[in-house]
C-alpha positions in Angstrom: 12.1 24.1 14.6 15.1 25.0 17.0 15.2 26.1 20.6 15.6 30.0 21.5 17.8 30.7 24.5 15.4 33.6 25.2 12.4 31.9 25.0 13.3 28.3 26.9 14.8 27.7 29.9 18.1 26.0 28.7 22.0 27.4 28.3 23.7 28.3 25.2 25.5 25.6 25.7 22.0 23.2 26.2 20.5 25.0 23.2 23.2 24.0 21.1 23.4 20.9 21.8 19.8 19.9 21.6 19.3 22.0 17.9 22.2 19.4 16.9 20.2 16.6 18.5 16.8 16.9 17.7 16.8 17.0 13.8 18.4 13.5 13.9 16.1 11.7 15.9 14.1 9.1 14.7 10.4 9.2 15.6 10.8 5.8 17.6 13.6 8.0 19.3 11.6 11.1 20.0 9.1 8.4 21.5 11.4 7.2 23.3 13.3 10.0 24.9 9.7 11.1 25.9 9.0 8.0 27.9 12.5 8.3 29.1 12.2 11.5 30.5 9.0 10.8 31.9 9.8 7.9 34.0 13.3 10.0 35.1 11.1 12.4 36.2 9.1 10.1 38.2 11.9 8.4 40.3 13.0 12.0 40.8 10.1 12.4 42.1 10.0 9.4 44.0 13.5 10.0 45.7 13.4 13.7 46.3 13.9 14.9 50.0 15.1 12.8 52.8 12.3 10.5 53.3 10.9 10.3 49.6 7.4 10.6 48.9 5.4 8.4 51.5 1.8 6.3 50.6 0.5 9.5 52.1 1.7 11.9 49.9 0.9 9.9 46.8 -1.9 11.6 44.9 -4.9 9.6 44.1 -4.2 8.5 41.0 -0.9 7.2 41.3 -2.0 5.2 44.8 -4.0 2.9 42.8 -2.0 3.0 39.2 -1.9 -1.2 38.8 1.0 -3.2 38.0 -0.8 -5.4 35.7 -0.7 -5.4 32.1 -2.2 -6.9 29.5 -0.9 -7.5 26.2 -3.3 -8.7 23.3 -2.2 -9.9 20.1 -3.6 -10.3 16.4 -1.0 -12.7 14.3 -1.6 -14.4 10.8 2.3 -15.2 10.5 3.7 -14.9 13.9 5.3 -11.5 13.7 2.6 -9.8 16.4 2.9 -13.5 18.8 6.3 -12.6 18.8 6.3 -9.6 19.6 3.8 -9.4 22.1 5.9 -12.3 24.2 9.2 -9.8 23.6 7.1 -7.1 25.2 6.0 -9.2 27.8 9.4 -10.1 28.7 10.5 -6.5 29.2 8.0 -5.5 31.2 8.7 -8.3 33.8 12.0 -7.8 34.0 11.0 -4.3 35.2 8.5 -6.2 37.6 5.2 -6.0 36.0 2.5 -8.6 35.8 1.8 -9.7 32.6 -0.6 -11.3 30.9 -0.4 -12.5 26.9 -3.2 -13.4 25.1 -4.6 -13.5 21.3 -7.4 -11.7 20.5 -8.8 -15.1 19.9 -8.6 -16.6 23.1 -9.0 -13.3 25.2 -12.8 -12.8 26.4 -13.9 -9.1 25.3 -16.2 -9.5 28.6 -13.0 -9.3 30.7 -11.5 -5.8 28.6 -14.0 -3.7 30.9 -12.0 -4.9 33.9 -8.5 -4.0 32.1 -6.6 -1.1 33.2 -3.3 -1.4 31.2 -4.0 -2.2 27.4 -1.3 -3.4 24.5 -2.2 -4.0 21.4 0.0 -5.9 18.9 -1.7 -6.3 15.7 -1.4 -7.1 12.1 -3.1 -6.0 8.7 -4.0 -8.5 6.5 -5.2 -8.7 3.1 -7.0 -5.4 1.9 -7.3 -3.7 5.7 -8.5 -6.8 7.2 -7.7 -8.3 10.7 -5.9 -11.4 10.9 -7.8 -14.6 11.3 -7.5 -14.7 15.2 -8.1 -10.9 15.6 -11.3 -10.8 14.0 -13.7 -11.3 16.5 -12.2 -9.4 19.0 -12.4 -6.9 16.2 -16.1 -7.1 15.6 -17.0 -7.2 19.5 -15.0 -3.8 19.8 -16.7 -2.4 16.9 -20.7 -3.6 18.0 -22.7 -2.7 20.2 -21.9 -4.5 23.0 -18.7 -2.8 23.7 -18.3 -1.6 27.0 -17.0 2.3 28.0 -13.4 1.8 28.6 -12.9 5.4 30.8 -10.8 3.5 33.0 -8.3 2.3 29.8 -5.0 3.2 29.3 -3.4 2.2 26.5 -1.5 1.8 23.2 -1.4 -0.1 19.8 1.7 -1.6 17.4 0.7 -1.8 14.1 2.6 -3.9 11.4 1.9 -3.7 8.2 3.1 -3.2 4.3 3.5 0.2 2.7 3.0 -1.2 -1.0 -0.9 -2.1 0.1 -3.6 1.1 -0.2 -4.7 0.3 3.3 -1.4 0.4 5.7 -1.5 -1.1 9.3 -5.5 -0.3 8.8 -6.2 -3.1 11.9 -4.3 -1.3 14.2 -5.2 2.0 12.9 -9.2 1.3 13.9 -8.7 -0.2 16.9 -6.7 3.1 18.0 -8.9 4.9 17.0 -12.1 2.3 18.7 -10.6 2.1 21.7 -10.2 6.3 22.4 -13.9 6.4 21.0 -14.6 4.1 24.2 -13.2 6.4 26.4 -9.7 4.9 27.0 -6.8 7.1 27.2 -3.3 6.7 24.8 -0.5 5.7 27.3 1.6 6.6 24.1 1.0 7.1 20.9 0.2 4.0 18.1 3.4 3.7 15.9 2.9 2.3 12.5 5.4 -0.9 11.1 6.4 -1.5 7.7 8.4 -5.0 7.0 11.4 -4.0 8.8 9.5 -3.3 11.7 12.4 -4.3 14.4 13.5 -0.8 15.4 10.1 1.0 15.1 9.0 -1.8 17.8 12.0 -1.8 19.7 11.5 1.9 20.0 7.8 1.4 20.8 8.6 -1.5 23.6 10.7 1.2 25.1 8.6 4.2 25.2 5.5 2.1 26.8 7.6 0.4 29.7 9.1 4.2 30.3 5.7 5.3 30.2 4.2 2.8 32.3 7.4 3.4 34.6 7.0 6.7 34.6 2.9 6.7 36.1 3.7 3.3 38.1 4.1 4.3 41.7 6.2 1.7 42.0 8.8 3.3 39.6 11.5 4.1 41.9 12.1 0.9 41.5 15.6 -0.3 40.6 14.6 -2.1 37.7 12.6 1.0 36.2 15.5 2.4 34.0 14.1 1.9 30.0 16.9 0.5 27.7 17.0 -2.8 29.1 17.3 -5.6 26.6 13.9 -6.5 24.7 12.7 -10.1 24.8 14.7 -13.3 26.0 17.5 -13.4 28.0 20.8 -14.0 26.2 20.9 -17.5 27.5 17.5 -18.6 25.8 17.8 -16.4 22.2 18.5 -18.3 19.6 21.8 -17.3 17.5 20.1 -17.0 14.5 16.8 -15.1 13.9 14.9 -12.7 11.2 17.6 -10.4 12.4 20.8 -12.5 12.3 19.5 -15.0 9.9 21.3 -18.6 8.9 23.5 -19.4 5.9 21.9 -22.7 4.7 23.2 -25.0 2.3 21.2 -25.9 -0.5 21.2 -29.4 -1.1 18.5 -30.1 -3.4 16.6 -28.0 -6.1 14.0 -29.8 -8.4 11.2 -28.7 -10.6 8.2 -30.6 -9.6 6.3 -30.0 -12.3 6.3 -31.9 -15.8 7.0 -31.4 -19.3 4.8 -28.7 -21.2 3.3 -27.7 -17.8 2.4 -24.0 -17.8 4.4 -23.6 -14.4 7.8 -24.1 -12.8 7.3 -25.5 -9.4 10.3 -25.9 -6.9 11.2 -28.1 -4.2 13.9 -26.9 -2.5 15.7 -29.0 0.7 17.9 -26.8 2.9 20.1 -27.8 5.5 20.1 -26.5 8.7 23.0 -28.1 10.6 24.7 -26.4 13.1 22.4 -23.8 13.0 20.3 -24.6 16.0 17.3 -23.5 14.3 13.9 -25.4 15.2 10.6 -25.6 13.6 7.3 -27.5 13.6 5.1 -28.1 11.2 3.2 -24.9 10.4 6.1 -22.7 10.4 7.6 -20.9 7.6 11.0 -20.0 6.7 12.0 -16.7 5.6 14.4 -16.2 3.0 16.3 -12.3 2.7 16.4 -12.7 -1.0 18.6 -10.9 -3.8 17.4 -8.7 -6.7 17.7 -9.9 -9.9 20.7 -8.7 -11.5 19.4 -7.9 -14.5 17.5 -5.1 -13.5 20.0 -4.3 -10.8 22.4 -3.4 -14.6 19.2 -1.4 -15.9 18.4 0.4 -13.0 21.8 1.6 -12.3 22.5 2.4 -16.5 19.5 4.4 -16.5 20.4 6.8 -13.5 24.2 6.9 -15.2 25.3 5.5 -11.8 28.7 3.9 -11.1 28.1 0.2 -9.6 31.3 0.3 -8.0 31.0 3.7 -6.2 30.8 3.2 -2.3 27.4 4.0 -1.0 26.1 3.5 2.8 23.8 0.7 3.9 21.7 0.3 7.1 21.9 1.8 10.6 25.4 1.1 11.2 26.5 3.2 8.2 28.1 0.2 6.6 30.1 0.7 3.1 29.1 -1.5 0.5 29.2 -1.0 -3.3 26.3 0.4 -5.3 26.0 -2.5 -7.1 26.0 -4.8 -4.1 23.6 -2.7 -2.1 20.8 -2.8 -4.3 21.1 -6.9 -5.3 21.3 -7.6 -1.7 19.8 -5.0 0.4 17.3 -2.6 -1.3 14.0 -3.2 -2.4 13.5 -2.4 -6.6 11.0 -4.1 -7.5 8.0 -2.8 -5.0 6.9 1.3 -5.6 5.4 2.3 -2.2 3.7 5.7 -1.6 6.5 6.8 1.0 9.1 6.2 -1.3 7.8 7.8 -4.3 7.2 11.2 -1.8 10.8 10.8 -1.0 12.0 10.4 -4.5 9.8 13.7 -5.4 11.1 16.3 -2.7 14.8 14.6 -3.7 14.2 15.5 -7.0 12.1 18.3 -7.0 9.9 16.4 -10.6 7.1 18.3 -10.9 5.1 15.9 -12.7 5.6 13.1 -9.9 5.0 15.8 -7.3 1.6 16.1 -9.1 0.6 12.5 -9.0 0.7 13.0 -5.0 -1.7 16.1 -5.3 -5.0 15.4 -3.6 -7.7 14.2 -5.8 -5.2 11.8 -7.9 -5.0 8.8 -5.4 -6.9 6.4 -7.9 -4.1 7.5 -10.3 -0.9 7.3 -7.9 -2.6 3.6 -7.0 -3.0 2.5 -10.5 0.2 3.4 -11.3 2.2 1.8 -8.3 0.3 -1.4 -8.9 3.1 -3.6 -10.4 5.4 -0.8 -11.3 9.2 -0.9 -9.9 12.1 1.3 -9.7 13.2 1.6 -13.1 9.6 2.3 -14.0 9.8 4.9 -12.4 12.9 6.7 -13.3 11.8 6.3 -16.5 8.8 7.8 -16.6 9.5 10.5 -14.9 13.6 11.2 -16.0 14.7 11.3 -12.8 18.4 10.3 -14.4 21.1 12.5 -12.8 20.3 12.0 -8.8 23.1 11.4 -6.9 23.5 7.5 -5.5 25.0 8.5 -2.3 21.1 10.7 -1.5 18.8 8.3 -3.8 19.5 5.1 -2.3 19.0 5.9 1.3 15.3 7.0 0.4 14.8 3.1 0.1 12.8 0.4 1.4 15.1 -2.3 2.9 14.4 -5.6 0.8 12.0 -8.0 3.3 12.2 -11.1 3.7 9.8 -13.9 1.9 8.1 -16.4 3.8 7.5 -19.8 2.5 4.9 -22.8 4.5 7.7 -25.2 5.3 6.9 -28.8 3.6 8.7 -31.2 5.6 8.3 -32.8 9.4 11.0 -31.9 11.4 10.8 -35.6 12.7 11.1 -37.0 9.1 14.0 -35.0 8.2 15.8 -33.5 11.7 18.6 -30.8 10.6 16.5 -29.9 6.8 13.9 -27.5 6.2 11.9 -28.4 2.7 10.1 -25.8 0.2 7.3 -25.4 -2.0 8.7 -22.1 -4.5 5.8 -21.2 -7.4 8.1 -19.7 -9.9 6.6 -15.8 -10.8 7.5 -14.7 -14.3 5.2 -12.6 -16.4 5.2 -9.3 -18.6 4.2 -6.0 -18.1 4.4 -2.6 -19.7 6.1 -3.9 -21.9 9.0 -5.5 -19.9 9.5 -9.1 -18.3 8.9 -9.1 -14.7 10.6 -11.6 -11.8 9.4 -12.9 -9.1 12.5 -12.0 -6.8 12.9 -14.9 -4.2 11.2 -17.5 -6.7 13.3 -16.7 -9.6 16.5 -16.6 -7.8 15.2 -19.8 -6.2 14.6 -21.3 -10.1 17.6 -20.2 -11.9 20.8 -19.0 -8.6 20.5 -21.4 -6.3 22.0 -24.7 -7.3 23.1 -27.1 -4.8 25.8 -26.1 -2.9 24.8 -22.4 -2.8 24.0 -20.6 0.4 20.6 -18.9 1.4 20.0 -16.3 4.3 17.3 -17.9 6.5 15.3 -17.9 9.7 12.1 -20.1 11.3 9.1 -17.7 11.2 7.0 -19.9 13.7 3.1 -19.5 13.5 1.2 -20.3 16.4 -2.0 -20.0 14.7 -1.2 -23.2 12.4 -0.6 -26.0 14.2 -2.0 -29.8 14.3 -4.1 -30.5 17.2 -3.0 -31.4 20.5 -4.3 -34.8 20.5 -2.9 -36.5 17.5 -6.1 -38.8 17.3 -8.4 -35.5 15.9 -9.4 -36.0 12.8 -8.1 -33.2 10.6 -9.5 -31.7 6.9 -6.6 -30.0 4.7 -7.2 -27.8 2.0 -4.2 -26.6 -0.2 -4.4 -26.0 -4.1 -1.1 -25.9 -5.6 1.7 -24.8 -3.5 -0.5 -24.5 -0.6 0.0 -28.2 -0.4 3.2 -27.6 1.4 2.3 -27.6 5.3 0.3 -30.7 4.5 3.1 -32.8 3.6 4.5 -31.7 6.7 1.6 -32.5 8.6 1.3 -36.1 7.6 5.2 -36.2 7.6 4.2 -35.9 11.4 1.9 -37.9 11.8 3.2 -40.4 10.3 6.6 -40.4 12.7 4.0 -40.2 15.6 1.8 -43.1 14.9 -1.0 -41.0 14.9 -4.6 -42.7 14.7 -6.6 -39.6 13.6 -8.2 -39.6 10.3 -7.0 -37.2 7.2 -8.4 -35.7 4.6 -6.6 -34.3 1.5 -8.1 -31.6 -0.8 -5.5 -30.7 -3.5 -5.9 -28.9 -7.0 -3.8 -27.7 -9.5 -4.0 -27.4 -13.7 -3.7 -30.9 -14.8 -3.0 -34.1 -13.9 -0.3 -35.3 -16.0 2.0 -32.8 -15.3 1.1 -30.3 -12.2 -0.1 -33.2 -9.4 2.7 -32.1 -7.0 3.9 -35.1 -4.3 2.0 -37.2 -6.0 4.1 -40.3 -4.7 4.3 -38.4 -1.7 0.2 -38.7 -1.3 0.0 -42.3 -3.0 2.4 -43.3 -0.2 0.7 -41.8 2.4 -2.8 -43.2 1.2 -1.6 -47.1 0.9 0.0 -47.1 4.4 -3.4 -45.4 5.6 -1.3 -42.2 7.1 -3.4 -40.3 4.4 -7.2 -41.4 4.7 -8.8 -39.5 1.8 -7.8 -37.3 -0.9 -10.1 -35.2 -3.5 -8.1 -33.9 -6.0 -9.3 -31.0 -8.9 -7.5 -30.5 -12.0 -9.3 -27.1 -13.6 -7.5 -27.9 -17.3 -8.3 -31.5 -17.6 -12.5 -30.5 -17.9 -14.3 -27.9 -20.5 -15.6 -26.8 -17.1 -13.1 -25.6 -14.6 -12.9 -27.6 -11.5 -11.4 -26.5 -8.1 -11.1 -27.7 -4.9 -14.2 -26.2 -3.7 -16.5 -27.9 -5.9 -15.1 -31.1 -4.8 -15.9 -29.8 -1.2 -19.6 -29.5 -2.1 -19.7 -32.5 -4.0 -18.7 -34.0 -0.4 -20.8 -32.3 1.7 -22.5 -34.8 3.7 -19.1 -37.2 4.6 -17.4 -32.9 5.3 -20.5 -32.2 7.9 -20.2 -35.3 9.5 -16.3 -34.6 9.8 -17.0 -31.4 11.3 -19.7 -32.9 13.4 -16.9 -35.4 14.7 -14.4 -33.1 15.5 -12.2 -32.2 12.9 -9.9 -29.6 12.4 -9.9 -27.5 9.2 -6.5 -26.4 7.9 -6.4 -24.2 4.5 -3.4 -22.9 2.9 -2.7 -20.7 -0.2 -4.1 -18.1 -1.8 -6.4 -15.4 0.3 -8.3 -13.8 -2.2 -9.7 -16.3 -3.9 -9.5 -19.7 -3.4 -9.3 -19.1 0.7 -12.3 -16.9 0.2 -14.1 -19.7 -2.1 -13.5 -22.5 0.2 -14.9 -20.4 3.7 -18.2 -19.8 1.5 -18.1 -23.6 0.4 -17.7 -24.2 4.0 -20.7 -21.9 5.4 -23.0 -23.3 2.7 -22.2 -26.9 3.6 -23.2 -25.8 7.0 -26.6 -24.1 5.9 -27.0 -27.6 3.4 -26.4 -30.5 5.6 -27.0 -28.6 9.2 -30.1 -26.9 8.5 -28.3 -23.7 9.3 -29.0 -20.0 8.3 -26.3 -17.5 6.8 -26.3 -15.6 10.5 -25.5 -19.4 12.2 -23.2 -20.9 9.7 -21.1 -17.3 10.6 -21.2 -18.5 14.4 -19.8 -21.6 13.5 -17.2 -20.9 11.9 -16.0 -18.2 14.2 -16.5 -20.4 16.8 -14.4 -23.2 15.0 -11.8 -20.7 15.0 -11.7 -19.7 18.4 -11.5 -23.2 19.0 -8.5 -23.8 16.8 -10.3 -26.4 14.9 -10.2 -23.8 11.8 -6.8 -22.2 10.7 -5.8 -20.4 7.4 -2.4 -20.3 6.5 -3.3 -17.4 3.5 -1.4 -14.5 1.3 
């Protein structure tokens, strides 16, 4: 849509200029130039006349618009706690009172009594909240919710375009908290993995829009653009967005001969990088395509691999080839990127697997499909490169539970990489990070990295707590960490080690590592379940039941549950195992075995480190 000169009250010469600026505009932009103008508006306002406007002239709504914000965050991996603090930094520099809180720790009695609202939230699993986010989720959504008239507010959503149900937390409690009467202070954006500039944008438009209704905001400090986050002085150098070329110095294959899996354990240095973790956190690894396919995808389209095409914001030059080993995803079809490749190419048949009324087919079909898949199957050989390429997603990091104690092993990072290879349609398939871990990264080889620290999976404060850990296969990682720790900190507090894997003889990962652990009494139990070794399958919740009297009298004495590994079902097996332990050796009923689990977890005594 342009701008009329006889319909708007700009030049030519202003009409012009916005027609060329407009169409370019990102929607973080637009969002932001709206805030902008807002809050320029106000301090126009604010400073018009001789005298300005006086106490007495303000109307009533602006004499009593607060200062204080709160900011409320729902984190699996870190990405929302992160953010939330980066948003709380911005906002005091511009001299607002802040306060950050998870949705865990906040008390939903208190949210009737908040005036300024910010929601950072992730989506996890298929539309679910994150761990600490759920029961702030369920309070909003019962019926002892309060009416929120008072509310203004606004919601960041991060999420992954490749599930069916996209930023779907943050989504609902938009939507919630306007059906409790609260008023958007802007409007929710939606993050996919590369969610720095849509949240840089987003940081921006709220404090210009909280500027803008503040009547405070003729203050000095009220001009948006200032720097997001931590001063220069206290950022670290290198981060998810300026990420750490570290040295491999050890690749092994912990697993042994005729094992069914590959099973790596990587050690990275980190010298000289300044980078700091604790055990908990993962590192993220910007991985590369497998070049293979990189050959295939670019034979099929009849591409050049040495033709010049343009990569990221800064309209960098890199080659065809190189841009889609290193910086475009391939190997995950999202439902944005297949409408982009359609209108590009103008397919009718791919156009018609958008059409209403097909979305169990589109799902089926991008469900462990790729690129080349899908130029195949629908001929789309013959699109320019130079227009294709900048229609995809950029490639996102992987995050891996770091295995080691920073204590144990100062200046290396150590990794647990499952190895993914498998067929489909006809076609091998690679994990992209794991394979590249397994077969292109040989000691001496350099990786891209950064600390992802998690808040929401950490040892106890007081290293005397007695902690339970449950992690089948490579979710066994954090726990070497953790009694790496604990071990370099002469802690007292009792352990307890559930591991499980295929079979004994050749998939008991760290085993020396646990046998160690368990003669010098830093390890004070372990269960272990190996589902090949049996006719009948055994996993790591069966030997939970099996132990269900010592596990409630653990529980009953104050230990911490940590679980690690796989969401869907072994995470989900184990929190039933848990609950009916609780109904068994408690005497509790379904309803109050619930309770106590969410009340374990607002008490940090239960974490999930899941995916």
């Amino acid at each position: 849509m342009e701008l009329k000169v006889n319909n708007s009250p700009f030049t030519q010469e202003q009409t012009e200029l916005l027609n060329r600026l407009l169409p370019t505009l990102t929607e973080g932009q637009r969002m932001w130039l709206g805030g902008y103008l807002a809050a320029f508006a106000s301090v126009q306002q604010g400073t018009a006349g001789s005298g300005g406007v006086t106490a007495s002239q303000e109307t009533p709504a602006a004499a009593h618009v607060t200062r204080e914000v709160t900011v409320l965050y729902g984190s699996q991996t870190g990405n929302s706690s992160n953010l939330a603090k980066k948003t709380a930094g911005r906002l005091e520099q511009q001299g607002f009172q802040v306060s950050v809180s998870s949705m865990a720790e906040f008390k939903p009695n208190a949210l009737k009594k908040v005036e300024q609202l910010l929601i950072i939230v992730s989506t996890h699993g298929e539309g679910e909240p994150p761990d600490n986010a759920i029961a702030f989720y369920e309070f909003l959504h019962g019926k002892r919710a309060p009416q929120l008239a008072g509310m203004r507010y606004s919601v960041l959503a991060l999420g992954d375009t490749s599930y069916e149900y996209f930023c779907q937390t943050g989504k609902d409690l938009d939507k919630r908290l306007e059906e409790l009467g609260a008023v958007r202070l802007t409007p929710r954006v939606d993050c996919d993995v590369d969610f720095a500039d849509p949240a840089s944008a987003w940081i921006d438009s709220v404090a210009a829009a909280l500027l803008g209704s503040s009547s405070a905001a003729s203050s000095a400090a009220a001009v948006p653009g200032t720097a997001v986050g931590l001063s220069a002085a206290e950022e670290p150098e290198f981060s998810r967005s300026n990420p750490f070329s570290a040295e491999v110095l050890e690749n092994l294959n912990l697993n042994g001969r005729g094992s069914e899996k590959e099973t790596r354990h990587l050690e990275l240095s980190l010298e000289g990088s300044g980078l700091r973790y604790e055990p908990g956190d993962s590192l993220g690894i910007y991985p590369e395509n497998h070049p293979r396919l990189v050959s295939e995808l670019i034979e099929t389209m009849g591409w050049n691999g040495g033709e010049a095409v343009t990569v990221g914001k800064n309209g960098e030059k890199r080659t065809l080839e190189e841009a889609l080993l290193r910086h475009y995803e391939i190997t995950v079809l999202t439902k944005p990127v297949v409408e982009q490749l359609a209108k590009l190419s103008g397919n009718a048949r791919l156009s018609g697997l958008l059409e209403q009324g097909r979305e169990e087919e589109l799902r089926g079909y991008l469900s462990g499909r790729d690129l080349l898949d899908l130029v195949q199957d629908y001929e789309l050989k013959g699109l320019p490169a130079s227009e294709f390429v900048p229609l995809l997603r950029k490639i996102p990091p992987r995050l891996y539970s770091i295995a080691s104690s920073p204590s144990a092993y100062p200046d290396e990072v150590h990794l647990t990489v499952r190895t993914v290879r498998y067929e489909h349609c006809g076609r091998d398939r690679y994990g992209v990070c794991s394979v590249q871990l397994a077969e292109r990264a040989e000691p001496g080889a350099k990786l891209p990295v950064f600390v992802q620290h998690n808040p929401s999976f950490k040892l106890p404060e007081n290293p005397d707590t007695p902690i339970i850990m449950i992690g089948p296969g490579t979710g066994a990682a954090p726990f070497r960490a953790f009694l790496g720790e604990r071990e370099e900190q002469g802690a007292n507090g009792q352990t307890w080690l559930f591991f499980g894997d295929q079979r004994f003889s050749t998939d008991f990962l760290y085993q020396t590592d646990w046998q160690r652990w368990l003669k010098d009494g830093v390890l004070t139990r372990m269960d272990v379940a190996f589902s090949r070794d049996t006719d009948k399958k055994v996993y790591v919740q069966h030997r939970m039941l099996e132990r269900s009297k010592e596990l409630y009298e653990w529980l009953q004495a104050g230990a911490a549950v940590y679980v690690c590994g796989d969401e869907k079902h072994m995470a989900h097996d184990v929190h039933v195992a848990l609950a009916t332990i609780l109904e068994q050796e408690g005497g509790m009923s379904p309803e109050q075995s619930a309770e106590y689990l969410l009340s374990l977890q607002q008490q940090k005594r239960y974490q999930r480190d899941v995916y």
